[in-house]
Short mmCIF file of C-alpha atoms in Angstrom, two decimals:
data_model
loop_
_atom_site.label_atom_id
_atom_site.label_comp_id
_atom_site.label_asym_id
_atom_site.label_seq_id
_atom_site.Cartn_x
_atom_site.Cartn_y
_atom_site.Cartn_z
CA MET A 189 10.25 32.50 6.65
CA ALA A 190 8.84 31.27 3.18
CA LEU A 191 6.85 33.40 0.85
CA PHE A 192 4.49 30.58 0.12
CA SER A 193 1.56 29.90 2.19
CA THR A 194 0.60 26.33 3.02
CA LEU A 195 -1.54 24.73 0.37
CA THR A 196 -4.75 26.44 0.70
CA LYS A 197 -7.96 24.77 1.53
CA PRO A 198 -10.68 24.99 3.65
CA LYS A 199 -10.97 22.95 7.10
CA THR A 200 -14.19 20.92 6.19
CA MET A 201 -12.75 19.94 2.79
CA GLU A 202 -14.24 16.82 1.52
CA THR A 203 -12.35 13.48 1.01
CA LEU A 204 -12.53 13.30 -2.56
CA GLN A 205 -11.11 17.09 -2.76
CA THR A 206 -8.03 15.88 -0.49
CA LEU A 207 -7.18 12.87 -2.88
CA ASN A 208 -7.84 14.92 -6.01
CA SER A 209 -5.53 17.77 -4.43
CA HIS A 210 -2.34 15.71 -3.78
CA ARG A 211 0.87 16.68 -4.68
CA SER A 212 3.99 15.64 -3.60
CA ILE A 213 5.58 18.13 -1.31
CA ARG A 214 9.96 18.40 -1.59
CA LYS A 215 10.27 21.58 0.33
CA TYR A 216 9.15 22.29 3.58
CA LYS A 217 9.01 25.49 5.89
CA ASN A 218 11.02 25.52 9.04
CA LEU A 219 8.09 24.66 11.10
CA LYS A 220 7.60 21.90 13.78
CA VAL A 221 4.43 19.44 13.23
CA GLU A 222 2.76 19.47 16.95
CA GLN A 223 2.85 16.40 18.33
CA ASN A 224 -0.87 16.32 18.85
CA LEU A 225 -1.67 16.89 15.17
CA LEU A 226 1.21 14.09 14.38
CA ASN A 227 -0.82 11.47 16.76
CA THR A 228 -4.29 12.27 15.34
CA ILE A 229 -2.66 11.49 11.89
CA LEU A 230 -1.15 8.08 12.89
CA GLU A 231 -3.96 7.22 14.87
CA ALA A 232 -6.17 7.91 11.68
CA GLY A 233 -3.61 6.03 9.59
CA CYS A 234 -4.00 2.69 11.86
CA ARG A 235 -7.37 2.66 11.08
CA ALA A 236 -6.31 1.41 7.68
CA SER A 237 -7.37 -2.63 7.39
CA THR A 238 -4.31 -5.36 7.93
CA THR A 239 -4.57 -8.90 7.43
CA GLY A 240 -6.50 -10.68 9.94
CA ASN A 241 -5.89 -7.27 12.15
CA MET A 242 -2.51 -8.59 12.90
CA GLN A 243 -0.97 -4.98 12.27
CA VAL A 244 2.32 -6.19 11.23
CA TYR A 245 3.83 -3.16 10.62
CA SER A 246 5.88 -0.55 12.53
CA ILE A 247 6.23 2.99 11.79
CA VAL A 248 9.57 5.05 12.98
CA VAL A 249 8.83 8.62 13.31
CA THR A 250 11.98 10.59 13.10
CA THR A 251 12.49 14.47 13.91
CA ASN A 252 15.95 14.00 15.46
CA GLU A 253 18.26 16.11 13.68
CA GLY A 254 21.27 13.79 14.00
CA ILE A 255 19.23 10.67 13.13
CA LYS A 256 17.68 12.34 10.17
CA GLU A 257 21.48 13.38 8.79
CA LYS A 258 22.28 9.44 8.86
CA LEU A 259 19.05 8.58 7.10
CA ALA A 260 19.50 11.09 4.13
CA PRO A 261 22.16 8.96 2.40
CA ALA A 262 20.05 6.16 2.35
CA HIS A 263 17.45 8.36 0.07
CA PHE A 264 20.67 9.64 -1.75
CA ASN A 265 20.36 12.87 0.37
CA GLN A 266 17.34 14.21 -1.69
CA PRO A 267 16.90 17.76 -0.52
CA GLY A 268 13.27 17.02 0.43
CA VAL A 269 14.54 14.09 2.96
CA VAL A 270 17.17 16.30 4.25
CA GLN A 271 15.05 19.20 4.89
CA ALA A 272 11.97 17.80 6.18
CA PRO A 273 10.65 18.43 9.68
CA VAL A 274 9.37 14.64 10.09
CA ILE A 275 10.55 11.62 8.15
CA LEU A 276 8.28 8.48 8.78
CA THR A 277 9.50 5.16 7.78
CA PHE A 278 6.82 2.22 7.34
CA CYS A 279 8.14 -1.08 8.07
CA ALA A 280 6.77 -4.72 7.73
CA ASP A 281 7.28 -6.05 11.11
CA PHE A 282 6.69 -9.50 12.21
CA ASN A 283 9.35 -8.75 15.25
CA ARG A 284 6.30 -7.79 17.48
CA PHE A 285 3.84 -10.43 16.40
CA ASN A 286 6.58 -13.02 16.61
CA LYS A 287 7.71 -11.93 20.49
CA TRP A 288 3.72 -11.88 21.34
CA CYS A 289 3.70 -15.54 19.94
CA LYS A 290 6.47 -16.86 21.77
CA LEU A 291 5.33 -15.44 24.98
CA SER A 292 1.93 -17.02 24.66
CA LYS A 293 3.02 -20.27 24.07
CA ALA A 294 2.59 -20.31 20.24
CA GLU A 295 5.15 -21.02 17.78
CA PRO A 296 5.14 -18.43 14.67
CA GLY A 297 5.65 -19.61 11.19
CA TYR A 298 6.21 -16.12 9.69
CA ASP A 299 9.88 -16.35 8.24
CA ASN A 300 8.90 -16.70 4.83
CA PHE A 301 8.14 -14.76 1.74
CA LEU A 302 4.49 -14.93 1.95
CA SER A 303 4.69 -13.16 5.43
CA PHE A 304 6.70 -10.50 4.20
CA MET A 305 4.08 -9.78 1.31
CA THR A 306 1.39 -9.65 4.05
CA ALA A 307 3.46 -7.42 6.27
CA ALA A 308 4.46 -4.94 3.63
CA ILE A 309 0.80 -4.78 2.42
CA ASP A 310 0.18 -3.55 5.81
CA ALA A 311 2.55 -1.21 6.24
CA LEU A 312 1.39 0.06 2.71
CA LEU A 313 -2.15 0.85 3.63
CA VAL A 314 -1.34 2.35 6.53
CA ALA A 315 1.01 4.36 5.10
CA GLN A 316 -1.60 5.85 2.38
CA ASN A 317 -3.95 6.40 5.25
CA VAL A 318 -1.62 8.54 7.04
CA CYS A 319 -0.49 10.40 3.93
CA VAL A 320 -4.23 11.21 3.40
CA ALA A 321 -4.93 12.21 6.91
CA ALA A 322 -1.70 14.37 6.65
CA GLU A 323 -2.93 16.41 3.69
CA ASP A 324 -6.29 16.96 4.97
CA LYS A 325 -4.71 18.65 8.20
CA GLY A 326 -2.66 20.74 5.96
CA LEU A 327 0.46 18.96 5.83
CA GLY A 328 2.46 18.06 2.73
CA ILE A 329 3.92 14.57 2.11
CA CYS A 330 6.35 12.99 -0.47
CA TYR A 331 6.98 9.16 -0.65
CA TYR A 332 10.83 7.85 -1.12
CA GLY A 333 10.78 4.60 -3.27
CA THR A 334 14.73 4.59 -2.32
CA THR A 335 13.39 2.51 1.10
CA THR A 336 13.61 -0.54 -0.86
CA TYR A 337 16.94 0.12 -2.72
CA ASN A 338 19.00 1.12 0.40
CA ALA A 339 16.92 -1.02 3.09
CA GLN A 340 20.13 -2.43 4.69
CA LYS A 341 21.12 1.07 5.39
CA ILE A 342 17.86 2.12 6.88
CA ILE A 343 17.67 -0.79 8.93
CA ASP A 344 21.71 -0.17 10.54
CA THR A 345 20.49 3.43 11.33
CA LEU A 346 16.90 2.69 12.76
CA ASN A 347 18.08 -0.33 14.52
CA LEU A 348 15.70 -2.59 12.88
CA PRO A 349 15.66 -5.89 14.31
CA LYS A 350 15.21 -9.25 12.64
CA GLY A 351 11.49 -9.55 11.23
CA VAL A 352 11.49 -6.06 10.61
CA VAL A 353 12.13 -4.41 6.76
CA PRO A 354 11.59 -0.88 5.72
CA ILE A 355 9.03 -0.78 2.90
CA THR A 356 8.53 2.88 2.16
CA THR A 357 9.54 6.43 3.79
CA VAL A 358 7.54 9.45 3.69
CA THR A 359 8.50 13.13 4.57
CA LEU A 360 5.91 15.07 6.34
CA GLY A 361 5.85 18.70 7.18
CA TYR A 362 4.66 22.36 6.03
CA ALA A 363 4.52 23.02 2.49
CA ASP A 364 6.79 25.59 1.36
CA GLU A 365 5.99 25.30 -2.37
CA GLN A 366 2.81 24.83 -4.16
CA PRO A 367 3.65 22.69 -7.33
CA ASP A 368 0.95 21.73 -10.15
CA LEU A 369 -0.98 18.82 -10.06
CA THR A 370 0.95 15.79 -11.84
CA ASP A 371 -0.06 14.38 -15.03
CA ARG A 372 -2.00 10.77 -14.70
CA LEU A 373 -2.91 8.36 -17.64
CA PRO A 374 -6.34 8.38 -18.55
CA LEU A 375 -8.18 6.19 -16.42
CA GLU A 376 -8.93 3.60 -19.25
CA ALA A 377 -5.21 2.95 -19.22
CA VAL A 378 -5.12 1.50 -15.87
CA VAL A 379 -8.83 0.16 -15.71
CA HIS A 380 -9.61 -3.18 -17.22
CA GLN A 381 -13.52 -4.19 -17.45
CA ASP A 382 -14.02 -7.73 -16.05
CA THR A 383 -10.86 -9.33 -17.13
CA TYR A 384 -7.49 -7.69 -18.24
CA LYS A 385 -7.60 -6.56 -22.05
CA ASP A 386 -3.67 -6.45 -23.36
CA TYR A 387 -2.68 -3.38 -25.12
CA SER A 388 -2.26 -3.06 -28.84
CA PRO A 389 0.52 -0.84 -30.11
CA ASP A 390 -2.34 1.77 -30.69
CA ASP A 391 -3.73 1.54 -27.49
CA ILE A 392 -0.18 2.45 -26.29
CA ASP A 393 0.23 5.50 -28.44
CA ARG A 394 -3.11 6.86 -27.23
CA ILE A 395 -2.54 6.14 -24.14
CA TYR A 396 0.82 8.00 -23.43
CA LYS A 397 0.51 10.30 -26.31
CA GLU A 398 -0.70 13.51 -23.80
CA LYS A 399 2.15 12.42 -21.17
CA GLU A 400 4.66 12.41 -24.13
CA SER A 401 3.33 15.77 -25.75
CA SER A 402 3.63 17.73 -22.59
CA PRO A 403 6.24 20.55 -22.70
CA LEU A 404 7.34 19.63 -19.13
CA TYR A 405 8.34 16.17 -20.50
CA GLN A 406 9.51 17.42 -23.71
CA GLN A 407 12.19 19.39 -21.56
CA PHE A 408 12.81 16.76 -19.54
CA VAL A 409 13.99 14.57 -23.04
CA LYS A 410 16.00 17.66 -24.42
CA GLU A 411 17.71 17.78 -20.88
CA ASN A 412 18.68 14.36 -20.78
CA ASN A 413 19.85 14.30 -24.52
CA LYS A 414 17.45 11.39 -25.33
CA GLU A 415 15.22 10.86 -28.39
CA THR A 416 12.19 9.36 -26.44
CA LEU A 417 10.91 10.22 -22.79
CA ALA A 418 10.58 6.52 -22.25
CA GLN A 419 14.44 6.48 -22.81
CA VAL A 420 14.82 8.99 -20.03
CA PHE A 421 13.45 6.32 -17.73
CA THR A 422 15.19 3.04 -19.05
CA ASP A 423 18.83 4.89 -19.51
CA VAL A 424 18.45 7.60 -16.89
CA ARG A 425 15.90 7.24 -14.09
CA TYR A 426 15.65 3.48 -13.64
CA LYS A 427 18.14 1.60 -15.13
CA LYS A 428 18.51 -2.40 -15.41
CA ALA A 429 21.82 -2.36 -13.99
CA ASP A 430 20.59 -0.39 -10.71
CA ASN A 431 17.48 -2.23 -10.62
CA GLU A 432 19.68 -5.65 -10.61
CA HIS A 433 21.96 -4.33 -8.14
CA PHE A 434 18.97 -3.41 -5.76
CA SER A 435 17.27 -6.10 -6.32
CA ASN A 436 19.76 -8.46 -4.96
CA GLU A 437 20.30 -6.09 -2.26
CA LEU A 438 16.87 -6.31 -1.36
CA MET A 439 16.54 -9.92 -1.42
CA LYS A 440 19.43 -10.08 0.97
CA VAL A 441 17.79 -7.64 3.24
CA LEU A 442 15.01 -10.58 3.26
CA LYS A 443 17.12 -13.31 3.81
CA ASN A 444 19.05 -11.22 6.84
CA GLN A 445 15.93 -10.16 8.41
CA GLY A 446 14.17 -13.67 8.18
CA PHE A 447 11.80 -13.70 5.15
CA LEU A 448 13.54 -16.10 2.92
CA MET B 59 -34.24 -6.19 0.34
CA ALA B 60 -31.80 -5.93 3.69
CA LEU B 61 -33.64 -4.02 6.68
CA PHE B 62 -30.07 -2.56 7.34
CA SER B 63 -29.37 1.26 6.16
CA THR B 64 -25.89 1.79 4.60
CA LEU B 65 -23.42 3.19 6.91
CA THR B 66 -24.99 6.48 7.99
CA LYS B 67 -22.66 9.74 7.67
CA PRO B 68 -23.37 13.10 6.37
CA LYS B 69 -22.07 13.67 2.91
CA THR B 70 -19.88 16.40 4.03
CA MET B 71 -18.11 13.91 6.46
CA GLU B 72 -14.15 15.16 6.99
CA THR B 73 -11.57 13.02 5.81
CA LEU B 74 -10.58 12.11 9.53
CA GLN B 75 -13.76 10.90 10.09
CA THR B 76 -13.95 8.70 7.00
CA LEU B 77 -10.56 7.03 8.18
CA ASN B 78 -11.55 6.81 11.69
CA SER B 79 -14.98 4.84 10.64
CA HIS B 80 -13.53 2.08 8.76
CA ARG B 81 -15.10 -1.07 8.75
CA SER B 82 -14.81 -4.26 6.56
CA ILE B 83 -18.17 -4.94 4.73
CA ARG B 84 -18.31 -8.55 3.98
CA LYS B 85 -22.14 -8.49 3.33
CA TYR B 86 -23.73 -6.29 0.81
CA LYS B 87 -27.05 -5.31 -0.33
CA ASN B 88 -28.53 -6.56 -3.97
CA LEU B 89 -27.68 -2.91 -5.41
CA LYS B 90 -25.52 -2.14 -8.48
CA VAL B 91 -22.94 0.43 -7.87
CA GLU B 92 -23.38 3.29 -10.53
CA GLN B 93 -20.54 3.34 -13.22
CA ASN B 94 -20.20 7.04 -12.83
CA LEU B 95 -19.88 6.94 -8.85
CA LEU B 96 -17.18 4.20 -9.43
CA ASN B 97 -15.15 6.03 -12.14
CA THR B 98 -15.20 9.05 -9.50
CA ILE B 99 -13.47 6.63 -7.11
CA LEU B 100 -11.27 5.10 -9.64
CA GLU B 101 -10.02 8.77 -10.69
CA ALA B 102 -9.33 9.70 -7.14
CA GLY B 103 -7.64 6.32 -6.31
CA CYS B 104 -5.11 7.10 -8.89
CA ARG B 105 -4.06 10.69 -7.70
CA ALA B 106 -2.12 8.59 -4.98
CA SER B 107 1.69 9.00 -5.38
CA THR B 108 3.24 6.21 -7.50
CA THR B 109 7.05 5.77 -8.28
CA GLY B 110 8.28 8.28 -10.72
CA ASN B 111 4.86 8.91 -11.56
CA MET B 112 5.33 5.70 -13.38
CA GLN B 113 1.74 4.30 -12.65
CA VAL B 114 3.04 0.64 -12.98
CA TYR B 115 -0.40 -0.85 -11.63
CA SER B 116 -3.83 -2.00 -13.04
CA ILE B 117 -7.16 -2.34 -11.56
CA VAL B 118 -9.59 -5.12 -12.94
CA VAL B 119 -12.82 -4.32 -12.25
CA THR B 120 -14.95 -7.53 -11.96
CA THR B 121 -18.81 -7.07 -12.15
CA ASN B 122 -19.68 -9.51 -14.33
CA GLU B 123 -21.41 -12.48 -12.63
CA GLY B 124 -19.68 -15.40 -14.45
CA ILE B 125 -16.10 -14.28 -13.93
CA LYS B 126 -17.12 -13.50 -10.58
CA GLU B 127 -17.95 -17.03 -9.75
CA LYS B 128 -14.30 -18.18 -11.55
CA LEU B 129 -12.44 -15.40 -9.37
CA ALA B 130 -14.19 -16.56 -6.16
CA PRO B 131 -12.36 -19.83 -5.65
CA ALA B 132 -9.30 -17.93 -5.62
CA HIS B 133 -10.41 -16.24 -2.36
CA PHE B 134 -11.50 -19.59 -0.66
CA ASN B 135 -15.27 -18.94 -1.86
CA GLN B 136 -15.41 -16.73 1.25
CA PRO B 137 -19.07 -15.48 0.88
CA GLY B 138 -18.17 -11.57 0.86
CA VAL B 139 -16.24 -11.99 -2.44
CA VAL B 140 -18.92 -14.52 -4.05
CA GLN B 141 -22.01 -11.95 -2.84
CA ALA B 142 -19.97 -8.07 -3.53
CA PRO B 143 -21.53 -6.50 -6.66
CA VAL B 144 -17.92 -5.39 -7.63
CA ILE B 145 -14.62 -7.24 -7.29
CA LEU B 146 -11.45 -4.71 -7.53
CA THR B 147 -8.15 -6.72 -8.09
CA PHE B 148 -5.17 -4.53 -7.80
CA CYS B 149 -1.98 -5.55 -9.60
CA ALA B 150 1.35 -4.82 -10.02
CA ASP B 151 1.76 -4.16 -13.91
CA PHE B 152 5.11 -3.31 -15.81
CA ASN B 153 3.21 -4.94 -18.83
CA ARG B 154 1.83 -1.51 -20.15
CA PHE B 155 5.27 0.27 -19.12
CA ASN B 156 7.31 -2.30 -20.96
CA LYS B 157 5.40 -1.68 -24.14
CA TRP B 158 5.58 1.60 -24.27
CA CYS B 159 9.19 1.11 -23.63
CA LYS B 160 9.75 -0.95 -26.51
CA LEU B 161 7.36 1.08 -28.99
CA SER B 162 9.37 4.54 -28.04
CA LYS B 163 13.01 2.95 -29.11
CA ALA B 164 13.83 2.24 -25.27
CA GLU B 165 14.93 -1.06 -23.51
CA PRO B 166 12.97 -1.71 -20.28
CA GLY B 167 14.90 -2.98 -17.43
CA TYR B 168 12.36 -4.22 -14.89
CA ASP B 169 12.46 -7.93 -15.27
CA ASN B 170 13.53 -7.96 -11.55
CA PHE B 171 12.38 -8.16 -7.83
CA LEU B 172 13.12 -4.49 -7.05
CA SER B 173 11.04 -3.79 -9.95
CA PHE B 174 8.19 -5.97 -8.83
CA MET B 175 8.27 -4.00 -5.11
CA THR B 176 8.04 -0.90 -6.93
CA ALA B 177 4.98 -1.94 -8.98
CA ALA B 178 3.40 -3.66 -5.70
CA ILE B 179 3.86 -0.46 -3.89
CA ASP B 180 2.12 1.35 -6.48
CA ALA B 181 -0.84 -1.11 -6.74
CA LEU B 182 -1.21 -0.76 -2.75
CA LEU B 183 -1.03 3.02 -2.57
CA VAL B 184 -3.98 3.30 -5.17
CA ALA B 185 -5.92 0.42 -3.36
CA GLN B 186 -6.23 2.42 -0.22
CA ASN B 187 -6.91 5.48 -2.03
CA VAL B 188 -9.68 3.81 -3.69
CA CYS B 189 -11.03 2.68 -0.52
CA VAL B 190 -10.85 5.79 1.30
CA ALA B 191 -12.85 7.51 -1.87
CA ALA B 192 -15.51 4.68 -1.80
CA GLU B 193 -16.11 4.63 1.91
CA ASP B 194 -16.28 8.53 1.75
CA LYS B 195 -19.37 7.82 -0.97
CA GLY B 196 -20.91 5.59 1.52
CA LEU B 197 -20.06 2.27 0.20
CA GLY B 198 -18.54 -0.22 1.85
CA ILE B 199 -15.01 -2.36 1.31
CA CYS B 200 -13.07 -5.32 2.37
CA TYR B 201 -9.32 -6.35 1.35
CA TYR B 202 -8.69 -9.85 0.93
CA GLY B 203 -5.16 -11.12 1.38
CA THR B 204 -6.11 -14.43 -0.39
CA THR B 205 -4.52 -12.79 -3.57
CA THR B 206 -0.92 -13.53 -2.69
CA TYR B 207 -1.88 -16.84 -1.91
CA ASN B 208 -3.48 -17.90 -4.88
CA ALA B 209 -2.04 -15.56 -7.76
CA GLN B 210 -1.65 -18.10 -10.26
CA LYS B 211 -5.39 -18.62 -10.27
CA ILE B 212 -6.27 -14.85 -10.31
CA ILE B 213 -3.95 -14.58 -13.34
CA ASP B 214 -5.58 -17.48 -15.02
CA THR B 215 -9.17 -16.18 -14.37
CA LEU B 216 -8.51 -12.61 -15.40
CA ASN B 217 -5.96 -13.22 -18.25
CA LEU B 218 -3.08 -11.26 -16.57
CA PRO B 219 0.14 -11.52 -18.86
CA LYS B 220 3.30 -11.33 -18.25
CA GLY B 221 4.67 -8.43 -16.06
CA VAL B 222 1.50 -8.16 -14.17
CA VAL B 223 0.78 -9.88 -10.79
CA PRO B 224 -2.16 -9.55 -8.58
CA ILE B 225 -1.31 -8.07 -5.13
CA THR B 226 -5.03 -7.39 -3.47
CA THR B 227 -8.34 -7.58 -3.88
CA VAL B 228 -10.86 -5.16 -2.47
CA THR B 229 -14.63 -5.93 -2.65
CA LEU B 230 -17.18 -2.91 -2.96
CA GLY B 231 -20.56 -2.38 -2.67
CA TYR B 232 -23.30 -1.11 -0.53
CA ALA B 233 -23.43 -2.20 3.07
CA ASP B 234 -25.86 -4.39 4.18
CA GLU B 235 -24.12 -5.06 7.80
CA GLN B 236 -22.84 -2.52 10.33
CA PRO B 237 -20.10 -4.03 12.57
CA ASP B 238 -18.40 -2.36 15.03
CA LEU B 239 -15.13 -1.00 14.80
CA THR B 240 -12.36 -3.73 15.25
CA ASP B 241 -10.06 -2.97 17.93
CA ARG B 242 -6.37 -1.85 17.27
CA LEU B 243 -3.19 -2.05 19.32
CA PRO B 244 -2.28 1.25 21.28
CA LEU B 245 -0.51 3.97 18.97
CA GLU B 246 2.62 3.23 21.36
CA ALA B 247 2.52 -0.21 19.88
CA VAL B 248 3.31 0.66 16.54
CA VAL B 249 4.96 4.08 16.61
CA HIS B 250 8.76 4.18 17.12
CA GLN B 251 10.62 7.81 18.28
CA ASP B 252 13.44 8.19 15.85
CA THR B 253 14.67 4.93 15.88
CA TYR B 254 13.30 1.37 16.74
CA LYS B 255 12.98 0.52 20.53
CA ASP B 256 12.84 -3.17 20.56
CA TYR B 257 9.75 -4.96 22.92
CA SER B 258 10.58 -6.51 26.40
CA PRO B 259 8.29 -9.02 27.66
CA ASP B 260 6.85 -6.49 29.43
CA ASP B 261 6.23 -4.24 26.45
CA ILE B 262 4.32 -7.07 24.60
CA ASP B 263 2.25 -8.09 27.67
CA ARG B 264 1.19 -4.29 28.00
CA ILE B 265 0.60 -3.87 24.31
CA TYR B 266 -1.79 -7.04 23.67
CA LYS B 267 -3.29 -6.98 27.09
CA GLU B 268 -6.35 -5.16 26.16
CA LYS B 269 -6.72 -7.56 23.07
CA GLU B 270 -6.16 -10.67 24.82
CA SER B 271 -8.94 -9.70 27.40
CA SER B 272 -11.45 -8.74 24.87
CA PRO B 273 -14.89 -11.07 25.03
CA LEU B 274 -14.62 -11.56 21.17
CA TYR B 275 -11.15 -12.85 21.32
CA GLN B 276 -11.59 -14.84 24.50
CA GLN B 277 -14.70 -16.54 22.37
CA PHE B 278 -12.31 -17.06 19.56
CA VAL B 279 -9.99 -18.82 21.88
CA LYS B 280 -12.84 -21.14 23.34
CA GLU B 281 -14.12 -21.80 19.67
CA ASN B 282 -10.80 -23.15 18.27
CA ASN B 283 -9.77 -25.08 21.66
CA LYS B 284 -6.75 -23.24 22.21
CA GLU B 285 -5.26 -21.81 25.36
CA THR B 286 -3.87 -18.69 24.02
CA LEU B 287 -5.14 -16.26 21.36
CA ALA B 288 -1.81 -16.14 19.60
CA GLN B 289 -2.36 -19.90 19.06
CA VAL B 290 -5.44 -19.44 17.11
CA PHE B 291 -3.23 -17.08 14.71
CA THR B 292 -0.33 -19.86 14.47
CA ASP B 293 -2.03 -23.13 14.71
CA VAL B 294 -5.60 -22.53 12.81
CA ARG B 295 -5.39 -19.16 10.67
CA TYR B 296 -1.93 -18.64 9.66
CA LYS B 297 -0.15 -21.87 9.75
CA LYS B 298 3.51 -21.98 9.31
CA ALA B 299 3.21 -25.04 6.44
CA ASP B 300 0.50 -23.20 4.47
CA ASN B 301 2.72 -19.81 4.70
CA GLU B 302 5.58 -21.84 3.31
CA HIS B 303 3.41 -23.40 0.84
CA PHE B 304 2.07 -20.33 -0.38
CA SER B 305 5.29 -18.45 -0.09
CA ASN B 306 6.75 -21.23 -2.99
CA GLU B 307 3.51 -20.64 -5.09
CA LEU B 308 4.04 -16.63 -5.11
CA MET B 309 7.58 -17.39 -5.69
CA LYS B 310 6.82 -19.41 -8.95
CA VAL B 311 4.44 -16.70 -9.71
CA LEU B 312 6.97 -13.97 -9.69
CA LYS B 313 9.03 -16.13 -11.55
CA ASN B 314 6.38 -17.31 -14.21
CA GLN B 315 5.24 -12.94 -14.55
CA GLY B 316 8.98 -12.30 -15.41
CA PHE B 317 10.12 -10.97 -11.89
CA LEU B 318 12.70 -13.22 -11.01
#
């Protein structure tokens, strides 16, 4: 058993406190998440707005060890995925809605890119609601962007039919670590008043100064043998060649799943 | 002044209660949202997870009457947009990050579809956090899916540079209406255990039964001179020809903004 306690927070923690306390949790206790608790969280998640209240999303809740093992390679076997008690795959889903249309003498016209975006938006708003609810209930979560990289592997593993595309993945469980809050750019960096004000070189320097000067990121630059922090992103973590490869794969997925 | 009070809720409302009380608010009191309150909400919103903590999104906060008027047609002049004190446009934004890279001797490789999806996901998780924070603080919100329909108009009005695409729009203000909670499909309709279980015709009938039999939706069918509720969606609200038109427009936007 772990030495760490779960994130310590009072049961009546206010919402802003929940939001402001968010950490990504990549190490979980060997404890199941009770079905009742999970349902409470998912129910609250599903109160999120969706386009025309169509609810064109699905959530695949994977707890079966065998299926979790099959899912892990799609997320490059990151330890947080392998070890999490619950893996939630949030999907854009017009399959259910299309079936309903066809059974209701209606001809669905949702085999296009706009409909994919509509369904992806639905899935993501629900995902964030689920995460907020989970954290409020003392659970830890982590998002995995790998879902859009390896969507086809996830489709194959989870048997997602035509009309369904996985958009993001969230792991869920009781935290077995208590990481520090991560840095954020100052609010002025991401908020524009009335219209977009483009950034001058001075603006960029000011905005990224704190991030660049933090010991954590300086260590990051050193470990990766790079000259600047930005180079760690462009040359190591999110490389052009990878992005282009996975863009092509994702486009193929949209085509195969009936959205292009 | 309005006769309605704002949504009545205690200041210490718990998070799940906030989530479970969500209504879309389309009618606002003629009251400004204070800058301090808005900043508190936006700060909490920006605690949301983003890919690699890159924060590749921007939020355009429009309160200027003239710019709000110019923005309204992009949302088909829906009264809720015209009348809201604050319009938030959440954008996928690689412009800032790319500028930082170039100033840091790094060559960004984010001019592709995967990067667009990454940035759109960032923008949407932040959007939902902002909405939860706003509702917790007693404000009303409403999402407008029209953003992806008329992205080019929004780009022109808000001066969004290359690398920036508007993804969703949220209106914000003090509610001047208190609508009922809207229906949701039963949890079993949207949640799958371990892998996706496709729906039989019986499943679809069971899942949509309550929605179809509600007086609200039966009225909806009658008013639109349709035979079934699904036909209101396919023939009136979200038509194939419109979806295809706006898909093409959105693809053009992705190309113009440097993501395809």
